[in-house]
Amino acid sequence: MTKTILIVEDEPKLAALLVDYLAHDGFNSYCLADGLGVVDWVKKHTPDLILLDIMLPGRDGLALCREIREFSAVPLFLVTARVAESDRLHGLEIGADDYICKPYSPKEVVARIKAVFRRLQGFSAEQPSIAGFSLDKERLAVYYQTQLLDVTPGEFRVLAALLDKPGKVYSRAVLLDCLHEDERDVLDRAIDTHIKNLRRKIQDVSGKKEVIASVYGVGYKIEL
Ligand code: CA
C-alpha cells in the first residue's frame, strides 16, 4: 500500500524538493507550512510517517511532537537547523524517532524513511499498538514507538502480561506465573530484575522512565 508522508515545513522550496524525491520512490506526501493545523491533520489522516520541522510559524515542532505522541506512535523525524547535542537529546526524549539536520540531502532523508519502513515491515504498521508497544508473539519481539527493544524471552513475557490490561496492577506472584522455569531466579527477585531491565531498555530508546510504574506493596502496571 502507498505510504503517506506528512511534511511540515515552512520553506516551500525545501518541501517541494522532498515531495519530488518521495514521489520518485513511490510515496505520497502532503505538506503543511505552519504548525497550527498539524495535530488535527494527523488525527484525521493518520500519515505513515511525519517529517516535522522544529522552527515553524504558529507552533514549534517540539510542542507538536509532544502532543502527537500523546495519541500516536507514528514514526516521526524532527527536522532542524539546531544541531546542539542537547536539542537532539531533548527531541528524542519527547518521542521523536530520529533527527535530520539542515542542510540535508533529500536522497538521504528518503533513504532513512525507507529504512524505518523496512524495520516496520509486516509489523507494527498492521500490528495494533498498546500503550505505544507492539508485540510480535511469534518472534518474541517488542517495538516501543517503532524502536526495537532488545528483550530476553523472560522480559518479553513479563511485558506481554502487563500489556494484557494496561493500567491494571499485577502482583509479582501473577507475573511470576507467566515465566518459564528457567527464567526465574529466587522468587520475587526475578520479576524485579526483569522490570529493571525493561525500564532501562525502554528508557534507552525513548528517554522515558515511568512507562512501567511500581505500585508500592502490590506490584507493577503499565502507566497510561
Ligand atoms: Ca522552518
PDB file of C-alpha atoms and ligand atoms in Angstrom:
ATOM      1  CA  MET A   1       0.000   0.000   0.000  1.00  0.00           C
ATOM      2  CA  THR A   2       1.215   3.507  -0.770  1.00  0.00           C
ATOM      3  CA  LYS A   3       2.623   5.240   2.268  1.00  0.00           C
ATOM      4  CA  THR A   4       1.723   8.805   3.055  1.00  0.00           C
ATOM      5  CA  ILE A   5       4.352  11.116   4.469  1.00  0.00           C
ATOM      6  CA  LEU A   6       3.335  14.334   6.150  1.00  0.00           C
ATOM      7  CA  ILE A   7       5.920  17.084   5.578  1.00  0.00           C
ATOM      8  CA  VAL A   8       5.616  20.019   7.948  1.00  0.00           C
ATOM      9  CA  GLU A   9       7.951  22.652   6.536  1.00  0.00           C
ATOM     10  CA  ASP A  10       7.599  26.393   6.139  1.00  0.00           C
ATOM     11  CA  GLU A  11      10.170  26.717   3.364  1.00  0.00           C
ATOM     12  CA  PRO A  12       8.155  25.886   0.222  1.00  0.00           C
ATOM     13  CA  LYS A  13      11.211  25.115  -1.914  1.00  0.00           C
ATOM     14  CA  LEU A  14      12.517  22.559   0.563  1.00  0.00           C
ATOM     15  CA  ALA A  15       9.083  20.970   0.903  1.00  0.00           C
ATOM     16  CA  ALA A  16       8.676  20.769  -2.882  1.00  0.00           C
ATOM     17  CA  LEU A  17      12.073  19.155  -3.266  1.00  0.00           C
ATOM     18  CA  LEU A  18      11.204  16.467  -0.731  1.00  0.00           C
ATOM     19  CA  VAL A  19       7.839  15.840  -2.382  1.00  0.00           C
ATOM     20  CA  ASP A  20       9.671  15.202  -5.682  1.00  0.00           C
ATOM     21  CA  TYR A  21      12.163  12.816  -4.182  1.00  0.00           C
ATOM     22  CA  LEU A  22       9.491  10.956  -2.213  1.00  0.00           C
ATOM     23  CA  ALA A  23       7.232  10.682  -5.271  1.00  0.00           C
ATOM     24  CA  HIS A  24      10.145   9.198  -7.179  1.00  0.00           C
ATOM     25  CA  ASP A  25      10.248   6.378  -4.619  1.00  0.00           C
ATOM     26  CA  GLY A  26       6.504   5.838  -4.707  1.00  0.00           C
ATOM     27  CA  PHE A  27       5.479   7.764  -1.588  1.00  0.00           C
ATOM     28  CA  ASN A  28       2.530  10.112  -1.333  1.00  0.00           C
ATOM     29  CA  SER A  29       3.273  13.277   0.522  1.00  0.00           C
ATOM     30  CA  TYR A  30       1.259  16.068   1.954  1.00  0.00           C
ATOM     31  CA  CYS A  31       2.691  19.421   3.041  1.00  0.00           C
ATOM     32  CA  LEU A  32       1.696  21.764   5.813  1.00  0.00           C
ATOM     33  CA  ALA A  33       3.532  25.076   6.069  1.00  0.00           C
ATOM     34  CA  ASP A  34       2.692  26.074   9.619  1.00  0.00           C
ATOM     35  CA  GLY A  35       2.259  24.404  12.981  1.00  0.00           C
ATOM     36  CA  LEU A  36      -1.337  25.266  13.726  1.00  0.00           C
ATOM     37  CA  GLY A  37      -3.289  22.626  11.835  1.00  0.00           C
ATOM     38  CA  VAL A  38      -0.812  19.785  12.274  1.00  0.00           C
ATOM     39  CA  VAL A  39      -2.350  17.877  15.193  1.00  0.00           C
ATOM     40  CA  ASP A  40      -5.833  17.888  13.680  1.00  0.00           C
ATOM     41  CA  TRP A  41      -4.467  16.819  10.316  1.00  0.00           C
ATOM     42  CA  VAL A  42      -2.576  13.903  11.865  1.00  0.00           C
ATOM     43  CA  LYS A  43      -5.639  12.754  13.808  1.00  0.00           C
ATOM     44  CA  LYS A  44      -7.784  12.901  10.714  1.00  0.00           C
ATOM     45  CA  HIS A  45      -5.439  11.423   8.113  1.00  0.00           C
ATOM     46  CA  THR A  46      -3.113   9.165  10.164  1.00  0.00           C
ATOM     47  CA  PRO A  47       0.007   9.534   7.973  1.00  0.00           C
ATOM     48  CA  ASP A  48       2.549   6.695   7.906  1.00  0.00           C
ATOM     49  CA  LEU A  49       5.427   8.984   8.836  1.00  0.00           C
ATOM     50  CA  ILE A  50       5.915  12.631   9.760  1.00  0.00           C
ATOM     51  CA  LEU A  51       8.803  14.930   8.885  1.00  0.00           C
ATOM     52  CA  LEU A  52       8.443  17.777  11.317  1.00  0.00           C
ATOM     53  CA  ASP A  53      10.439  20.976  11.113  1.00  0.00           C
ATOM     54  CA  ILE A  54      11.145  22.482  14.544  1.00  0.00           C
ATOM     55  CA  MET A  55      11.150  26.177  13.694  1.00  0.00           C
ATOM     56  CA  LEU A  56       7.663  26.811  12.351  1.00  0.00           C
ATOM     57  CA  PRO A  57       5.166  29.647  12.319  1.00  0.00           C
ATOM     58  CA  GLY A  58       2.199  29.026  14.592  1.00  0.00           C
ATOM     59  CA  ARG A  59       3.538  26.251  16.832  1.00  0.00           C
ATOM     60  CA  ASP A  60       7.018  24.808  17.114  1.00  0.00           C
ATOM     61  CA  GLY A  61       7.858  21.248  16.192  1.00  0.00           C
ATOM     62  CA  LEU A  62       8.891  20.153  19.675  1.00  0.00           C
ATOM     63  CA  ALA A  63       5.496  21.057  21.156  1.00  0.00           C
ATOM     64  CA  LEU A  64       3.785  19.358  18.222  1.00  0.00           C
ATOM     65  CA  CYS A  65       5.872  16.227  18.637  1.00  0.00           C
ATOM     66  CA  ARG A  66       4.959  16.035  22.309  1.00  0.00           C
ATOM     67  CA  GLU A  67       1.266  16.399  21.543  1.00  0.00           C
ATOM     68  CA  ILE A  68       1.304  13.871  18.702  1.00  0.00           C
ATOM     69  CA  ARG A  69       2.984  11.335  20.987  1.00  0.00           C
ATOM     70  CA  GLU A  70       0.032  11.552  23.365  1.00  0.00           C
ATOM     71  CA  PHE A  71      -2.155   9.750  20.858  1.00  0.00           C
ATOM     72  CA  SER A  72       0.080   8.246  18.178  1.00  0.00           C
ATOM     73  CA  ALA A  73       3.239   6.177  17.792  1.00  0.00           C
ATOM     74  CA  VAL A  74       3.642   7.185  14.124  1.00  0.00           C
ATOM     75  CA  PRO A  75       7.318   7.334  13.048  1.00  0.00           C
ATOM     76  CA  LEU A  76       8.373  10.946  13.402  1.00  0.00           C
ATOM     77  CA  PHE A  77      11.591  12.690  12.330  1.00  0.00           C
ATOM     78  CA  LEU A  78      12.339  16.121  13.652  1.00  0.00           C
ATOM     79  CA  VAL A  79      13.992  18.394  11.111  1.00  0.00           C
ATOM     80  CA  THR A  80      16.122  21.152  12.476  1.00  0.00           C
ATOM     81  CA  ALA A  81      18.852  23.633  11.847  1.00  0.00           C
ATOM     82  CA  ARG A  82      19.729  23.491  15.529  1.00  0.00           C
ATOM     83  CA  VAL A  83      22.385  20.886  15.860  1.00  0.00           C
ATOM     84  CA  ALA A  84      23.326  21.237  19.526  1.00  0.00           C
ATOM     85  CA  GLU A  85      23.546  17.907  21.267  1.00  0.00           C
ATOM     86  CA  SER A  86      21.088  18.995  23.969  1.00  0.00           C
ATOM     87  CA  ASP A  87      18.464  19.652  21.309  1.00  0.00           C
ATOM     88  CA  ARG A  88      18.976  16.203  19.868  1.00  0.00           C
ATOM     89  CA  LEU A  89      18.526  14.573  23.258  1.00  0.00           C
ATOM     90  CA  HIS A  90      15.511  16.673  24.056  1.00  0.00           C
ATOM     91  CA  GLY A  91      13.885  15.719  20.783  1.00  0.00           C
ATOM     92  CA  LEU A  92      14.400  12.036  21.407  1.00  0.00           C
ATOM     93  CA  GLU A  93      13.092  12.379  24.975  1.00  0.00           C
ATOM     94  CA  ILE A  94       9.821  13.802  23.745  1.00  0.00           C
ATOM     95  CA  GLY A  95       9.356  10.881  21.403  1.00  0.00           C
ATOM     96  CA  ALA A  96      10.951  11.717  18.055  1.00  0.00           C
ATOM     97  CA  ASP A  97      12.329   8.627  16.320  1.00  0.00           C
ATOM     98  CA  ASP A  98      15.182  10.435  14.681  1.00  0.00           C
ATOM     99  CA  TYR A  99      16.687  13.775  13.834  1.00  0.00           C
ATOM    100  CA  ILE A 100      17.508  15.278  10.491  1.00  0.00           C
ATOM    101  CA  CYS A 101      19.767  18.309  10.465  1.00  0.00           C
ATOM    102  CA  LYS A 102      19.546  21.037   7.861  1.00  0.00           C
ATOM    103  CA  PRO A 103      21.034  21.327   5.373  1.00  0.00           C
ATOM    104  CA  TYR A 104      20.274  17.749   4.411  1.00  0.00           C
ATOM    105  CA  SER A 105      20.416  15.691   1.277  1.00  0.00           C
ATOM    106  CA  PRO A 106      16.862  14.771   0.200  1.00  0.00           C
ATOM    107  CA  LYS A 107      18.253  11.473  -1.018  1.00  0.00           C
ATOM    108  CA  GLU A 108      19.477  10.659   2.459  1.00  0.00           C
ATOM    109  CA  VAL A 109      16.151  11.646   4.003  1.00  0.00           C
ATOM    110  CA  VAL A 110      14.343   9.274   1.654  1.00  0.00           C
ATOM    111  CA  ALA A 111      16.848   6.516   2.468  1.00  0.00           C
ATOM    112  CA  ARG A 112      16.206   6.971   6.186  1.00  0.00           C
ATOM    113  CA  ILE A 113      12.443   6.928   5.664  1.00  0.00           C
ATOM    114  CA  LYS A 114      12.745   3.703   3.692  1.00  0.00           C
ATOM    115  CA  ALA A 115      14.884   2.204   6.458  1.00  0.00           C
ATOM    116  CA  VAL A 116      12.150   2.927   9.011  1.00  0.00           C
ATOM    117  CA  PHE A 117       9.529   1.244   6.858  1.00  0.00           C
ATOM    118  CA  ARG A 118      11.773  -1.751   6.281  1.00  0.00           C
ATOM    119  CA  ARG A 119      12.139  -2.110  10.023  1.00  0.00           C
ATOM    120  CA  LEU A 120       8.388  -1.952  10.480  1.00  0.00           C
ATOM    121  CA  GLN A 121       7.562  -4.168   7.537  1.00  0.00           C
ATOM    122  CA  GLY A 122       4.820  -6.654   8.210  1.00  0.00           C
ATOM    123  CA  PHE A 123       4.886  -5.435  11.732  1.00  0.00           C
ATOM    124  CA  SER A 124       3.675  -2.558  13.810  1.00  0.00           C
ATOM    125  CA  ALA A 125       2.046  -0.757  10.892  1.00  0.00           C
ATOM    126  CA  GLU A 126      -0.522  -3.555  10.886  1.00  0.00           C
ATOM    127  CA  GLN A 127       0.079  -4.710  14.450  1.00  0.00           C
ATOM    128  CA  PRO A 128      -2.155  -2.902  16.928  1.00  0.00           C
ATOM    129  CA  SER A 129      -0.059  -0.910  19.329  1.00  0.00           C
ATOM    130  CA  ILE A 130      -0.884  -0.959  23.029  1.00  0.00           C
ATOM    131  CA  ALA A 131       0.312   1.998  25.080  1.00  0.00           C
ATOM    132  CA  GLY A 132       2.996   2.582  22.424  1.00  0.00           C
ATOM    133  CA  PHE A 133       4.147  -1.081  22.365  1.00  0.00           C
ATOM    134  CA  SER A 134       3.755  -3.544  19.513  1.00  0.00           C
ATOM    135  CA  LEU A 135       4.342  -7.192  20.303  1.00  0.00           C
ATOM    136  CA  ASP A 136       5.276  -9.945  17.909  1.00  0.00           C
ATOM    137  CA  LYS A 137       4.446 -13.047  19.919  1.00  0.00           C
ATOM    138  CA  GLU A 138       5.889 -15.486  17.405  1.00  0.00           C
ATOM    139  CA  ARG A 139       9.287 -13.856  17.345  1.00  0.00           C
ATOM    140  CA  LEU A 140       9.175 -12.619  20.959  1.00  0.00           C
ATOM    141  CA  ALA A 141       9.993  -9.160  19.598  1.00  0.00           C
ATOM    142  CA  VAL A 142       8.806  -5.867  21.047  1.00  0.00           C
ATOM    143  CA  TYR A 143       8.747  -2.436  19.479  1.00  0.00           C
ATOM    144  CA  TYR A 144       8.247   0.678  21.538  1.00  0.00           C
ATOM    145  CA  GLN A 145       7.258   3.684  19.443  1.00  0.00           C
ATOM    146  CA  THR A 146       8.708   1.934  16.393  1.00  0.00           C
ATOM    147  CA  GLN A 147      12.044   1.211  18.100  1.00  0.00           C
ATOM    148  CA  LEU A 148      13.021  -2.399  18.563  1.00  0.00           C
ATOM    149  CA  LEU A 149      13.618  -3.296  22.217  1.00  0.00           C
ATOM    150  CA  ASP A 150      16.262  -5.934  22.666  1.00  0.00           C
ATOM    151  CA  VAL A 151      14.421  -8.063  25.242  1.00  0.00           C
ATOM    152  CA  THR A 152      15.043 -11.547  26.621  1.00  0.00           C
ATOM    153  CA  PRO A 153      12.205 -14.101  26.451  1.00  0.00           C
ATOM    154  CA  GLY A 154      11.566 -13.625  30.178  1.00  0.00           C
ATOM    155  CA  GLU A 155      11.329  -9.850  29.814  1.00  0.00           C
ATOM    156  CA  PHE A 156       9.036 -10.346  26.843  1.00  0.00           C
ATOM    157  CA  ARG A 157       6.640 -12.488  28.870  1.00  0.00           C
ATOM    158  CA  VAL A 158       6.533 -10.027  31.775  1.00  0.00           C
ATOM    159  CA  LEU A 159       5.867  -7.122  29.424  1.00  0.00           C
ATOM    160  CA  ALA A 160       3.231  -9.052  27.459  1.00  0.00           C
ATOM    161  CA  ALA A 161       1.443  -9.850  30.734  1.00  0.00           C
ATOM    162  CA  LEU A 162       1.443  -6.192  31.811  1.00  0.00           C
ATOM    163  CA  LEU A 163       0.185  -5.126  28.401  1.00  0.00           C
ATOM    164  CA  ASP A 164      -2.691  -7.574  28.519  1.00  0.00           C
ATOM    165  CA  LYS A 165      -4.551  -4.964  30.577  1.00  0.00           C
ATOM    166  CA  PRO A 166      -2.638  -1.672  30.570  1.00  0.00           C
ATOM    167  CA  GLY A 167      -3.238   0.261  33.783  1.00  0.00           C
ATOM    168  CA  LYS A 168      -4.118  -2.860  35.752  1.00  0.00           C
ATOM    169  CA  VAL A 169      -1.779  -3.621  38.661  1.00  0.00           C
ATOM    170  CA  TYR A 170      -0.162  -7.054  38.503  1.00  0.00           C
ATOM    171  CA  SER A 171       1.352  -8.639  41.584  1.00  0.00           C
ATOM    172  CA  ARG A 172       4.794 -10.203  41.380  1.00  0.00           C
ATOM    173  CA  ALA A 173       3.235 -13.613  42.006  1.00  0.00           C
ATOM    174  CA  VAL A 174       0.950 -13.283  38.997  1.00  0.00           C
ATOM    175  CA  LEU A 175       3.808 -12.097  36.794  1.00  0.00           C
ATOM    176  CA  LEU A 176       5.986 -14.929  38.032  1.00  0.00           C
ATOM    177  CA  ASP A 177       3.410 -17.407  36.752  1.00  0.00           C
ATOM    178  CA  CYS A 178       3.971 -16.073  33.224  1.00  0.00           C
ATOM    179  CA  LEU A 179       7.634 -17.038  33.276  1.00  0.00           C
ATOM    180  CA  HIS A 180       9.123 -20.336  32.289  1.00  0.00           C
ATOM    181  CA  GLU A 181      11.048 -22.296  34.886  1.00  0.00           C
ATOM    182  CA  ASP A 182      14.494 -21.247  33.639  1.00  0.00           C
ATOM    183  CA  GLU A 183      13.629 -17.545  33.595  1.00  0.00           C
ATOM    184  CA  ARG A 184      13.086 -17.393  37.359  1.00  0.00           C
ATOM    185  CA  ASP A 185      15.725 -16.988  39.973  1.00  0.00           C
ATOM    186  CA  VAL A 186      14.894 -16.540  43.616  1.00  0.00           C
ATOM    187  CA  LEU A 187      11.145 -15.960  43.750  1.00  0.00           C
ATOM    188  CA  ASP A 188      10.069 -12.327  43.547  1.00  0.00           C
ATOM    189  CA  ARG A 189      13.511 -11.061  42.661  1.00  0.00           C
ATOM    190  CA  ALA A 190      13.182 -12.406  39.120  1.00  0.00           C
ATOM    191  CA  ILE A 191      10.308 -10.062  38.387  1.00  0.00           C
ATOM    192  CA  ASP A 192      12.098  -7.052  39.837  1.00  0.00           C
ATOM    193  CA  THR A 193      15.148  -7.825  37.715  1.00  0.00           C
ATOM    194  CA  HIS A 194      13.092  -8.204  34.544  1.00  0.00           C
ATOM    195  CA  ILE A 195      11.255  -4.942  35.286  1.00  0.00           C
ATOM    196  CA  LYS A 196      14.513  -3.128  35.952  1.00  0.00           C
ATOM    197  CA  ASN A 197      15.953  -4.328  32.641  1.00  0.00           C
ATOM    198  CA  LEU A 198      12.786  -3.491  30.717  1.00  0.00           C
ATOM    199  CA  ARG A 199      12.747   0.030  32.147  1.00  0.00           C
ATOM    200  CA  ARG A 200      16.349   0.566  31.156  1.00  0.00           C
ATOM    201  CA  LYS A 201      15.731  -0.700  27.619  1.00  0.00           C
ATOM    202  CA  ILE A 202      12.593   1.414  27.216  1.00  0.00           C
ATOM    203  CA  GLN A 203      14.460   4.435  28.502  1.00  0.00           C
ATOM    204  CA  ASP A 204      17.362   3.785  26.132  1.00  0.00           C
ATOM    205  CA  VAL A 205      15.115   4.072  23.093  1.00  0.00           C
ATOM    206  CA  SER A 206      12.607   6.663  24.291  1.00  0.00           C
ATOM    207  CA  GLY A 207      14.099   8.600  27.204  1.00  0.00           C
ATOM    208  CA  LYS A 208      11.003   7.719  29.237  1.00  0.00           C
ATOM    209  CA  LYS A 209      11.451   6.392  32.762  1.00  0.00           C
ATOM    210  CA  GLU A 210       7.922   5.886  34.019  1.00  0.00           C
ATOM    211  CA  VAL A 211       6.366   3.613  31.410  1.00  0.00           C
ATOM    212  CA  ILE A 212       6.240   0.719  33.890  1.00  0.00           C
ATOM    213  CA  ALA A 213       5.086   2.033  37.260  1.00  0.00           C
ATOM    214  CA  SER A 214       5.683   0.419  40.646  1.00  0.00           C
ATOM    215  CA  VAL A 215       2.686   0.178  42.929  1.00  0.00           C
ATOM    216  CA  TYR A 216       4.062   0.051  46.411  1.00  0.00           C
ATOM    217  CA  GLY A 217       3.434  -3.226  48.197  1.00  0.00           C
ATOM    218  CA  VAL A 218       1.467  -4.667  45.285  1.00  0.00           C
ATOM    219  CA  GLY A 219       3.374  -4.920  42.026  1.00  0.00           C
ATOM    220  CA  TYR A 220       3.626  -3.233  38.659  1.00  0.00           C
ATOM    221  CA  LYS A 221       1.497  -1.722  35.947  1.00  0.00           C
ATOM    222  CA  ILE A 222       1.823  -0.064  32.553  1.00  0.00           C
ATOM    223  CA  GLU A 223       1.349   3.651  33.034  1.00  0.00           C
ATOM    224  CA  LEU A 224      -1.282   5.084  30.734  1.00  0.00           C
TER     225      LEU A 224
HETATM  226 CA    CA B   1      11.441  26.275   9.455  1.00  0.00          CA
END
